[in-house]
Coordinates of C-alpha atoms in Angstrom, one line a residue:
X1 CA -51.6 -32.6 -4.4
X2 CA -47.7 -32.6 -4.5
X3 CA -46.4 -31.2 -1.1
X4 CA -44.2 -28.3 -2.6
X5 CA -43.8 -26.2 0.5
X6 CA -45.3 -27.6 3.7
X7 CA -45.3 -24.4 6.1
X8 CA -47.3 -22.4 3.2
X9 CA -50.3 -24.9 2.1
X10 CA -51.4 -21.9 -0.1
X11 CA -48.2 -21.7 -2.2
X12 CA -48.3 -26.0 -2.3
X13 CA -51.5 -24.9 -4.2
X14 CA -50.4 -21.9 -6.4
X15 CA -47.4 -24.1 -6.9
X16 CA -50.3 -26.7 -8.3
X17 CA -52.3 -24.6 -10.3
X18 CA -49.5 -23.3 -11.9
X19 CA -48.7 -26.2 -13.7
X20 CA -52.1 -27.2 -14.8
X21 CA -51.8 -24.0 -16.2
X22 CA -48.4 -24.4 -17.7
X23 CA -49.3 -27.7 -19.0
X24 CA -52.2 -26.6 -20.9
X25 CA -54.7 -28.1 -18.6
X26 CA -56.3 -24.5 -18.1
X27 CA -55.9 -22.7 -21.1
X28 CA -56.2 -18.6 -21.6
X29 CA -59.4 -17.5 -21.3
X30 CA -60.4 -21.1 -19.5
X31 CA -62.7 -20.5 -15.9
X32 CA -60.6 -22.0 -13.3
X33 CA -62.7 -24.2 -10.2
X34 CA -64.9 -22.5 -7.9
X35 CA -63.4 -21.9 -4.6
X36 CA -65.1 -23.8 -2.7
X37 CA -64.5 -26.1 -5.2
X38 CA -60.8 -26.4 -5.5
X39 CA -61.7 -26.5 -1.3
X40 CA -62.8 -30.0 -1.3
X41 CA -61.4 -31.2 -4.2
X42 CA -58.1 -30.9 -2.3
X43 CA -58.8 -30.7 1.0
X44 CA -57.7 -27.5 2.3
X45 CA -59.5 -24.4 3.7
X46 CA -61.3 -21.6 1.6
X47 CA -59.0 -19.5 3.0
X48 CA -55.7 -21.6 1.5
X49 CA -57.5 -21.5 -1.8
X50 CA -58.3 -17.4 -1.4
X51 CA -54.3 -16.7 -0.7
X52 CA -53.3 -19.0 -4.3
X53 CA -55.9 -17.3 -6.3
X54 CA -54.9 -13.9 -4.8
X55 CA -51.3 -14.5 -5.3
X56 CA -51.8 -15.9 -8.8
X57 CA -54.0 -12.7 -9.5
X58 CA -51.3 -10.5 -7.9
X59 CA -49.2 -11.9 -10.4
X60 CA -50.7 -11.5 -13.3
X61 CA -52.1 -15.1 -13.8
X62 CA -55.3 -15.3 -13.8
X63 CA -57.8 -12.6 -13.1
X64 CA -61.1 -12.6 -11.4
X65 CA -64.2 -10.9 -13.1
X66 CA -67.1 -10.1 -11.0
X67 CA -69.8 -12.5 -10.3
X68 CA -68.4 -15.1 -12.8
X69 CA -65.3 -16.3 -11.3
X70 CA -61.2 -16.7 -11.9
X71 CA -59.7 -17.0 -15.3
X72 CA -56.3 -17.5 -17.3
X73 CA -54.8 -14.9 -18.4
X74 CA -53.3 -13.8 -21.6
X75 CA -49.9 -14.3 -21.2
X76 CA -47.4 -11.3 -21.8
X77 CA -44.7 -11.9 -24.8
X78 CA -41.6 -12.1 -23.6
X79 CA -38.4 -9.9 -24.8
X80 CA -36.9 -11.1 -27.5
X81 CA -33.5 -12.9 -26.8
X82 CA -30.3 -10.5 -27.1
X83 CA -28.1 -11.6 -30.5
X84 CA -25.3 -13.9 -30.0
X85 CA -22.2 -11.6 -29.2
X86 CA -20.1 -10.5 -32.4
X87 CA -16.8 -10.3 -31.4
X88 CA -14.5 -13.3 -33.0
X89 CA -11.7 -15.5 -31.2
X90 CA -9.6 -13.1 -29.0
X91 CA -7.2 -12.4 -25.8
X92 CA -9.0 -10.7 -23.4
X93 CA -6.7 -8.3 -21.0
X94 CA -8.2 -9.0 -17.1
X95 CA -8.9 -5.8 -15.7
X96 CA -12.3 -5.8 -13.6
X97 CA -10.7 -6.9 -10.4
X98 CA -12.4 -3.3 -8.6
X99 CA -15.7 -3.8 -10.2
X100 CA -16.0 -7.6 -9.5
X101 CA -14.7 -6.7 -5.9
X102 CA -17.9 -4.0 -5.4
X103 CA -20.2 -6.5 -6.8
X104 CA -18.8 -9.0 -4.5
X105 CA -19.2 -7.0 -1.5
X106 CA -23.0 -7.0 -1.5
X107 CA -23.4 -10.8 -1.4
X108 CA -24.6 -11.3 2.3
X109 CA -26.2 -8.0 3.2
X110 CA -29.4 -9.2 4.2
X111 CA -30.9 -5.3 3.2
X112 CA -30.2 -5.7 -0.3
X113 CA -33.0 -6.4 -2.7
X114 CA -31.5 -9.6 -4.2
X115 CA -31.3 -9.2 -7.9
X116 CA -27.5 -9.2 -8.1
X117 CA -27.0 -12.5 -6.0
X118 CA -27.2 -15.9 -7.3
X119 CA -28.6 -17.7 -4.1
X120 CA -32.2 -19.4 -3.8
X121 CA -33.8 -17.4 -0.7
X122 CA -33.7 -18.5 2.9
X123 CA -36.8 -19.6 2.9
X124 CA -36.6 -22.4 0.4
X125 CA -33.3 -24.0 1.8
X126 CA -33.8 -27.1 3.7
X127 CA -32.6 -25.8 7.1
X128 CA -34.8 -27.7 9.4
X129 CA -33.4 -31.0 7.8
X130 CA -30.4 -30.1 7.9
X131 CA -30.4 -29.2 11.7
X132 CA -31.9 -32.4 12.6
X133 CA -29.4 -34.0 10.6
X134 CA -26.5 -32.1 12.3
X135 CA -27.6 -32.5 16.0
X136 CA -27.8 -36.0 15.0
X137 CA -24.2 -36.7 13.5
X138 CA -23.0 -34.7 16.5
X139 CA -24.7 -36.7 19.2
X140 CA -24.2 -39.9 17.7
X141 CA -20.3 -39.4 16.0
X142 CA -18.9 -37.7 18.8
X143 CA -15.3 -36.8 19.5
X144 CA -15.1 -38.4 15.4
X145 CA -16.6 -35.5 13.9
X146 CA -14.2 -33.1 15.6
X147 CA -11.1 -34.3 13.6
X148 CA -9.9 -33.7 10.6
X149 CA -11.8 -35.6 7.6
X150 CA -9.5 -37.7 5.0
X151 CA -7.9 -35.0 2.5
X152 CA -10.3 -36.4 -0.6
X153 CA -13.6 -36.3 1.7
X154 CA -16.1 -38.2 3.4
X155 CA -17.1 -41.7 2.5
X156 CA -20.2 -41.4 2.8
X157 CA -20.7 -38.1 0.8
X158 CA -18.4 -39.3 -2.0
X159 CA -20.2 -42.1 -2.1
X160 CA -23.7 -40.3 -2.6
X161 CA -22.0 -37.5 -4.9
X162 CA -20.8 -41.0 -6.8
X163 CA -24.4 -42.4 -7.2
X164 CA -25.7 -39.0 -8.5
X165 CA -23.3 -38.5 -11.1
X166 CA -24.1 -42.0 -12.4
X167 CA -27.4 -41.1 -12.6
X168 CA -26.1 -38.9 -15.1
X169 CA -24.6 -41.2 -17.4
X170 CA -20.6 -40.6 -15.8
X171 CA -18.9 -43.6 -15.1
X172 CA -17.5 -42.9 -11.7
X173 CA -17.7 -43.5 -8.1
X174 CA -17.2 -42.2 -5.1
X175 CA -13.2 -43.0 -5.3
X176 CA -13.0 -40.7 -7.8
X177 CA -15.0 -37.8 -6.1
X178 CA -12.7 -34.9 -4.7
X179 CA -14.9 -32.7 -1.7
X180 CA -13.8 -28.9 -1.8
X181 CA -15.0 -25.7 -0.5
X182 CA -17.5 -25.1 -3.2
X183 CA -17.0 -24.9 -7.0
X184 CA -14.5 -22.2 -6.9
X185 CA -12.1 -24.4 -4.9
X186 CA -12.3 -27.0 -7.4
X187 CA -11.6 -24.4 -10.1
X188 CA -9.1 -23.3 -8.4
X189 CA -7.3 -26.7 -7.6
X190 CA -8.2 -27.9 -11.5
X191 CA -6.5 -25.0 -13.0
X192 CA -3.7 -25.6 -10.3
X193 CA -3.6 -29.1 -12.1
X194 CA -3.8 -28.1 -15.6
X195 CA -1.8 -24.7 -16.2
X196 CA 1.1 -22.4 -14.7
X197 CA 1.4 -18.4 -14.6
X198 CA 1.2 -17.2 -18.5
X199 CA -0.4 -20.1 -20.0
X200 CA -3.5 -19.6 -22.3
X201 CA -6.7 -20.7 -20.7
X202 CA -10.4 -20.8 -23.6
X203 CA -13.2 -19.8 -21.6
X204 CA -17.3 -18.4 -22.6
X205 CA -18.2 -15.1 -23.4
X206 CA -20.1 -13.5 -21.2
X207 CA -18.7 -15.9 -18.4
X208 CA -19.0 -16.2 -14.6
X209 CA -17.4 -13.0 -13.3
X210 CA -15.2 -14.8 -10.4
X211 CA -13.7 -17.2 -13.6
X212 CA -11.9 -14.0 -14.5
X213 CA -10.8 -13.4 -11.7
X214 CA -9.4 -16.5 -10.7
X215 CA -7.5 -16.4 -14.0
X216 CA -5.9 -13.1 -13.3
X217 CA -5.0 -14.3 -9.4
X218 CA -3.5 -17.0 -10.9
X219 CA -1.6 -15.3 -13.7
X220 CA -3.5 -16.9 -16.9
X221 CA -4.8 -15.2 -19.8
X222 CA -8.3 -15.4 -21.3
X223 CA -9.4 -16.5 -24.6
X224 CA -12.7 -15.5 -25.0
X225 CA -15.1 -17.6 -27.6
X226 CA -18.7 -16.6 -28.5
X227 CA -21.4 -17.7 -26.1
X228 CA -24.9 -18.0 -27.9
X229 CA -28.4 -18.0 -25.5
X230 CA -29.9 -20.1 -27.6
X231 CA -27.1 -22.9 -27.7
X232 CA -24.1 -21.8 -25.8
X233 CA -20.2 -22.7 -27.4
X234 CA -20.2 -24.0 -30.8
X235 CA -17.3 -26.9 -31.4
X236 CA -16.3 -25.2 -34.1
X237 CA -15.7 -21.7 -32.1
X238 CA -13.4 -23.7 -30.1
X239 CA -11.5 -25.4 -32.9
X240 CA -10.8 -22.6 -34.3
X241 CA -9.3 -21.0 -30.6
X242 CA -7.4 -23.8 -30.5
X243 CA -5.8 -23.6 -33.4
X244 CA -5.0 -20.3 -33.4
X245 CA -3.4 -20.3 -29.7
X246 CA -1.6 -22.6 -27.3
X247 CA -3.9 -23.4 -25.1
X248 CA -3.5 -25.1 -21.6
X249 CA -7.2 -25.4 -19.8
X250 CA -10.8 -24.9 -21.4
X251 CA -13.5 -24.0 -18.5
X252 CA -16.9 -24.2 -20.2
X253 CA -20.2 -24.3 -18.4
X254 CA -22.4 -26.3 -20.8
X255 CA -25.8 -26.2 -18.6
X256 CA -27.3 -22.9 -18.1
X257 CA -24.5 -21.1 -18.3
X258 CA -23.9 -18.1 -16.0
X259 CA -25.1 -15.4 -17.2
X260 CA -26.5 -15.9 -20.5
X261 CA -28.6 -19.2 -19.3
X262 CA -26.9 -21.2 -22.1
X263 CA -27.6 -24.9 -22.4
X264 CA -24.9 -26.6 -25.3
X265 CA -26.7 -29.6 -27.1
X266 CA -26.2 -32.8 -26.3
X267 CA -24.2 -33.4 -29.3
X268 CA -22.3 -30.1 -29.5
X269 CA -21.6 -31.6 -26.4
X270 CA -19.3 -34.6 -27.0
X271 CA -17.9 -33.0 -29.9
X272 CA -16.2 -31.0 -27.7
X273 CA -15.1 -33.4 -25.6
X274 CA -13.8 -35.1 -28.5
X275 CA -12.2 -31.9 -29.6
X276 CA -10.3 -31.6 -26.6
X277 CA -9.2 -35.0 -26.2
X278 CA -8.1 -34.5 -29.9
X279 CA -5.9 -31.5 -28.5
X280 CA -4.9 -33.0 -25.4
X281 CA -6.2 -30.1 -23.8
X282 CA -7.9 -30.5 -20.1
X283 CA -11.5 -29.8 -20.3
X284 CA -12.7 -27.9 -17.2
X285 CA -16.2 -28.7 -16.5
X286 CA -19.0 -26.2 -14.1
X287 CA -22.1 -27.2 -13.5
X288 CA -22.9 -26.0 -10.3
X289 CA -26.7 -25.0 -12.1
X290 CA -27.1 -28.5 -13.9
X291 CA -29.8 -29.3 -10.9
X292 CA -32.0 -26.2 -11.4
X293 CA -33.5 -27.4 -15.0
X294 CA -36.9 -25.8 -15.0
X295 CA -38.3 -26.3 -18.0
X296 CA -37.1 -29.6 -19.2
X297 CA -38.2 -33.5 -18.6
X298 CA -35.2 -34.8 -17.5
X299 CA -32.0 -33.3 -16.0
X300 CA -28.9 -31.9 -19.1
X301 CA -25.7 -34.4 -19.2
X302 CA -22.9 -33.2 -18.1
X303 CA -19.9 -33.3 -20.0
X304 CA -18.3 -35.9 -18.0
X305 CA -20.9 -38.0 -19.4
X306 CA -19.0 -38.1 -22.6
X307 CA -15.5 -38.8 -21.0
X308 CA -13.8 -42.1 -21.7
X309 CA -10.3 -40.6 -21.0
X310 CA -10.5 -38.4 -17.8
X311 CA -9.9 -35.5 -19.8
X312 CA -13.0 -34.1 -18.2
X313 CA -12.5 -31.9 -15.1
X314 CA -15.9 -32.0 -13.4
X315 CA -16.6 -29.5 -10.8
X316 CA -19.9 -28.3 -8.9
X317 CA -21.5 -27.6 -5.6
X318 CA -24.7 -27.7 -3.4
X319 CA -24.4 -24.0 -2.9
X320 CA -26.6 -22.8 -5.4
X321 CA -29.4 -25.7 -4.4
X322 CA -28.8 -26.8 -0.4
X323 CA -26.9 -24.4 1.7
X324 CA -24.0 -21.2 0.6
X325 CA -23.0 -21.5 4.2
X326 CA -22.0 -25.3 4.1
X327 CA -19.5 -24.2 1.4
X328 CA -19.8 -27.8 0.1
X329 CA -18.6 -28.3 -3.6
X330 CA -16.4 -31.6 -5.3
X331 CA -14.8 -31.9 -8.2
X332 CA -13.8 -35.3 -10.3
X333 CA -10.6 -34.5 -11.3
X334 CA -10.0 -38.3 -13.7
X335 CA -6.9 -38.2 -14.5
X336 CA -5.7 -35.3 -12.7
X337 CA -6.4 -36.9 -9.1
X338 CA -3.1 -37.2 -7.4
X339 CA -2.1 -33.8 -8.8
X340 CA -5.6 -32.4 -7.0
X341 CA -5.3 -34.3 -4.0
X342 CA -1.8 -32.6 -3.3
X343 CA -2.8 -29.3 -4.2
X344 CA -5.8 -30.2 -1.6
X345 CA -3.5 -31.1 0.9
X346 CA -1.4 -28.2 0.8
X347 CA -4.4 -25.6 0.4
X348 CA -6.4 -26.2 3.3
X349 CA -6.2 -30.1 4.2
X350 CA -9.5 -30.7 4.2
X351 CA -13.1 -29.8 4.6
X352 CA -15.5 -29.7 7.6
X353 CA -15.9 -33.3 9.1
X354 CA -19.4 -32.1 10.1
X355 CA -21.1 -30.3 7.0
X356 CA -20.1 -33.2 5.6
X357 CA -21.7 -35.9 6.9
X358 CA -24.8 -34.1 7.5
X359 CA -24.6 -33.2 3.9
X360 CA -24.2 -36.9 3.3
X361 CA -26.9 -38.2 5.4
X362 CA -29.0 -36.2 3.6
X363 CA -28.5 -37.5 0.3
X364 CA -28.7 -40.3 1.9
X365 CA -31.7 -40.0 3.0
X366 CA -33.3 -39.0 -0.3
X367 CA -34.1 -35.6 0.7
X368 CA -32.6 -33.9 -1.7
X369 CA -35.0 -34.8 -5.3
X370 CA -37.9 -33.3 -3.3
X371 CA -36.2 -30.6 -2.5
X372 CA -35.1 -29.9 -5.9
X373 CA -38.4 -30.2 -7.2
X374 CA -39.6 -27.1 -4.7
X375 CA -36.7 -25.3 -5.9
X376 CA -37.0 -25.6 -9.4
X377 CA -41.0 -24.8 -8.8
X378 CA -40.2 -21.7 -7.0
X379 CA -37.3 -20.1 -9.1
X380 CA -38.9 -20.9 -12.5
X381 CA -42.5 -19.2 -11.1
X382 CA -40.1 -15.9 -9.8
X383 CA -38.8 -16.2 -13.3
X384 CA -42.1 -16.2 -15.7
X385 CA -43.0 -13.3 -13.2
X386 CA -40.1 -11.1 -14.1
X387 CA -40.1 -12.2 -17.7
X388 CA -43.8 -11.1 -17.6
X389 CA -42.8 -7.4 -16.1
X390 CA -40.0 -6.7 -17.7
X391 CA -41.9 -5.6 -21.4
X392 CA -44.1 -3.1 -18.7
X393 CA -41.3 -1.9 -16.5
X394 CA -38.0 -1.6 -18.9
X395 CA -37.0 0.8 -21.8
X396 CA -38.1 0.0 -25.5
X397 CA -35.8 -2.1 -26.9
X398 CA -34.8 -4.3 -24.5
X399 CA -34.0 -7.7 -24.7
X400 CA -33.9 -10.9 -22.3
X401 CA -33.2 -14.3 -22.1
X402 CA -35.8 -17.0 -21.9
X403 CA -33.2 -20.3 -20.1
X404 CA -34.3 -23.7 -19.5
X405 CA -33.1 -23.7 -16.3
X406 CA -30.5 -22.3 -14.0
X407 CA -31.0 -18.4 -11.7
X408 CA -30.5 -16.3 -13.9
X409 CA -31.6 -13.9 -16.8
X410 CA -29.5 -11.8 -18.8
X411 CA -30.8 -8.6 -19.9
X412 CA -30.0 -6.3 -22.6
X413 CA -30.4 -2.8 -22.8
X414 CA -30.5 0.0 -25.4
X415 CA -27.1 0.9 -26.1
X416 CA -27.7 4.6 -24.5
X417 CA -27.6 2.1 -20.9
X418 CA -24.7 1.6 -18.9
X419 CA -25.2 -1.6 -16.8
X420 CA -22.2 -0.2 -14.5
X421 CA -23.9 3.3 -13.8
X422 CA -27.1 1.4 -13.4
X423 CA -25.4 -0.8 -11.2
X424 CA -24.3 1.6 -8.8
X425 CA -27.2 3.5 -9.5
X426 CA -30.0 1.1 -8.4
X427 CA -27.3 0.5 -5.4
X428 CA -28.8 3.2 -3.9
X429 CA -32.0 1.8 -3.8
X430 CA -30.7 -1.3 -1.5
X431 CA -31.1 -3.4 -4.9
X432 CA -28.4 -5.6 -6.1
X433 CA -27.9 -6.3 -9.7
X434 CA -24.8 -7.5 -11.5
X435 CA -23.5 -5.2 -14.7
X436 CA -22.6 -7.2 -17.8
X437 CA -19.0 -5.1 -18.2
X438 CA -17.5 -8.0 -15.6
X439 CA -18.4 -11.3 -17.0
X440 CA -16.3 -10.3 -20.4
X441 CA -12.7 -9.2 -20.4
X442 CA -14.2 -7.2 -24.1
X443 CA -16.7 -4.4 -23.6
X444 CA -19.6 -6.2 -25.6
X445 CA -21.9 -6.5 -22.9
X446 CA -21.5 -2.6 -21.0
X447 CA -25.1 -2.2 -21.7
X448 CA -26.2 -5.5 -19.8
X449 CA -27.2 -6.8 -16.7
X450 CA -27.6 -9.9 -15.1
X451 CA -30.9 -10.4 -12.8
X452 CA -31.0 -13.3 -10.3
X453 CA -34.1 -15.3 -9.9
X454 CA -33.9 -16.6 -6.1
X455 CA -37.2 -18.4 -6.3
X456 CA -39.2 -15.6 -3.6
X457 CA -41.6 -12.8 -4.8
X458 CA -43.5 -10.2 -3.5
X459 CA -44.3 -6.8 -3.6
X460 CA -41.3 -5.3 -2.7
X461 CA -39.3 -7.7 -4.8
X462 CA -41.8 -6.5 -7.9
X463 CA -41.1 -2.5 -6.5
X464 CA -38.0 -3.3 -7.0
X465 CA -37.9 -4.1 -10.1
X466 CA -39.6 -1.7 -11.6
X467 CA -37.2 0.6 -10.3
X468 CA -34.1 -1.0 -12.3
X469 CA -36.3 -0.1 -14.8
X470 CA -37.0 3.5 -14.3
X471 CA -33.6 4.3 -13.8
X472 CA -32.9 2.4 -16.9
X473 CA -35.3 4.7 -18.8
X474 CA -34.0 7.4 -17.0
X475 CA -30.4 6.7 -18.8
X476 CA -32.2 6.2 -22.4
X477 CA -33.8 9.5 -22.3
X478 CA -31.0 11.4 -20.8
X479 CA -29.0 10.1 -23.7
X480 CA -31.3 10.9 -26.4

């Protein structure tokens, strides 16, 4: 049996059965082992085997019928997916700075139901390895790990961010990795590169919330192009943006794409990196979720994969997958190096000499696939639960996504909803959730909201939910 989560031997087994049941090893309506059975045949106690059928039950997985036994359940349909939006090419006006700054203000309350926050729960960060890790670059490194670090990064972590990203088909190395304080540094320094106050930057609609943001702190303006669930931005979207406006930068975020989940084929994919090499325009690259693929065999190419000119601005982070508190992101900047590494220098120097070689050792060390592979169990079983409860708990009419991968799901309401009101309604409640008016500079999405998965369930968490949903049905038949 695969060790999934070693404090918790019964979730290592729920964990287990889960996929024999996702891979169609247990089938609806199939009997599921004995449990004295399961017992032996993995050798753990009955009482271990009791908690993962109890838990699976609880979740609406299998279901025990007396004196026969456990058995699959029928699975609920899920929602169908919300239409791709309608609106065509435009220039957004940036205007949610108060909203995004509300939203903002919850991350890190440790009160807060955590719907509204994309971070994977305490529990399934690696924090023991980690500690162990740091108390050993501290003894050993000494006085060395209390100056400052070389303005492009460690060695050792470039070298192992290097590694990884050949892995992933890009033809780089660690010479050409740039260490920043997360992914919003490195959007920050590769739109620093790319564009100055009034220039024209393409980006998704919906997009990440702090994208807009950024763009208005830095004086830009947004041209919004047509997201779809299903596929993400179509080349031909973008061709069409760029012929109709002078554009500096493009930020797209091809894999899982925050908030609609989006995954771009692979190749819509270098089409658009031809497209923008065509243009000459600087193709800004996030894939801070390209890790968290749940329901796929291998892991989605980035679009640096396709880069034979250094067009590509690749930017991403270990926030969403090791630790938010080692604010640990890079960015490969090709051609744009020299202008990053000045921008670097000027910014903040350089990042923590000890986050990151601990962060370093650990890849290193090869901890980090199998900790990916507990992740990815844990957020993609929180996510078939809420995808199962959300036809029971929400109004008619409602609509979801079903990703491939990534945190998130993004959830559409009848139109009678307002995703901010609920917002600061469900606020009340101590739950978080994110309203759909901020990751849009249009008002297509005012009757959406974005729901975290952060890979930890229980009953409170499912209490929770069903109260976003109440107060959602609350709105539709107040509006009737």
């Amino acid at each position: 049996m695969p060790s999934v989560l070693k404090d918790y031997k019964y979730q290592s087994l729920e964990s287990y059965l889960l996929d024999m049941i996702d891979s169609g090893r247990f089938n609806v309506g199939d009997k599921l082992p004995s449990l004295r059975g399961i017992a032996q045949k993995m050798g753990v106690s009955l009482a271990t085997v009791t908690h993962a059928y109890m838990e699976l039950e609880k979740k609406g997985i299998i279901e025990a019928r007396p004196r026969s036994g456990y058995y699959v359940r029928q699975k609920a349909a899920f929602l169908p997916i919300p239409d791709s939006p309608m609106h065509d090419v435009q220039m957004g006006k940036l205007s949610r700075t108060q909203l995004i700054q509300t939203v903002l203000g919850i991350v890190g309350e440790k009160d807060m139901l955590p719907f509204g926050c994309i971070c994977a729960d305490n529990s399934l960060l690696p924090h023991k390895a980690l500690a162990r890790i740091m108390n050993s670059v501290l003894r050993t490194c000494g006085q060395d790990v209390m100056g400052y670090e070389s303005i492009q990064g460690n060695q050792l972590l470039r070298n192992q961010i290097g590694w990884r990203m050949q892995e992933y088909d890009c033809q780089v190395t660690g010479n050409d990795v740039l260490v920043t304080f997360g992914a919003m540094e490195a959007l920050y320094i590769a739109l620093r590169t790319t564009t100055r106050p009034g220039d024209n930057v393409v980006i998704q609609s919906p997009t990440y919330f702090c994208f807009l943001q950024l763009l208005e702190n830095l004086g830009l303006r947004a041209i919004e192009v047509a997201s779809s669930p299903t596929h993400g931005v179509s080349p031909r979207d973008l061709d069409r943006a760029f012929s109709r406006f002078d554009i500096a930068a493009c930020i797209l975020a091809p894999n899982f794409n925050n908030p609609d989940g989006a995954l771009i084929p692979d190749d819509a994919k270098q089409e658009i990196v031809e497209l923008c090499d065509s243009y000459k325009i600087p193709l800004i690259e996030d894939d801070v979720s390209g890790d968290l693929y749940c329901d796929l065999d291998r892991r989605p190419r980035p679009l640096k994969s396709y880069d034979t000119t250094g067009n590509v601005i690749h930017c991403s982070s270990f926030s969403k997958t090791i630790s938010p508190g080692f604010r640990l992101g890079y960015m490969i900047p090709g051609k744009k190096l020299d202008k990053a590494l000045d921008i670097k220098a000027t910014t903040n120097v350089s990042c923590s000499t000890p986050t990151q070689l601990t962060l370093g050792t650990y890849l290193k060390e090869g901890l980090y696939e199998r900790h990916l592979r507990k992740l990815r169990t844990a957020v993609r079983s929180q996510r078939a639960m809420m995808q199962q409860l959300l036809p029971e708990y929400f109004p008619e009419g409602t609509r979801a996504t079903q990703p491939k991968g990534g945190c998130v799901l993004w959830v559409e309401l009848p139109k009678q909803v307002d995703g901010t009101k609920l917002f600061f309604d469900v606020k009340k409640h101590r739950i978080s959730i994110a309203p759909g008016a901020i990751f849009s500079t249009s008002e297509s999405f005012t009757n959406f909201i974005r729901l975290s998965c952060v890979g930890f369930w229980n009953e409170e968490m499912r209490a929770g939910l069903e109260t976003i949903g109440r107060l959602a049905c609350e709105q539709v038949e107040s509006g009737k």
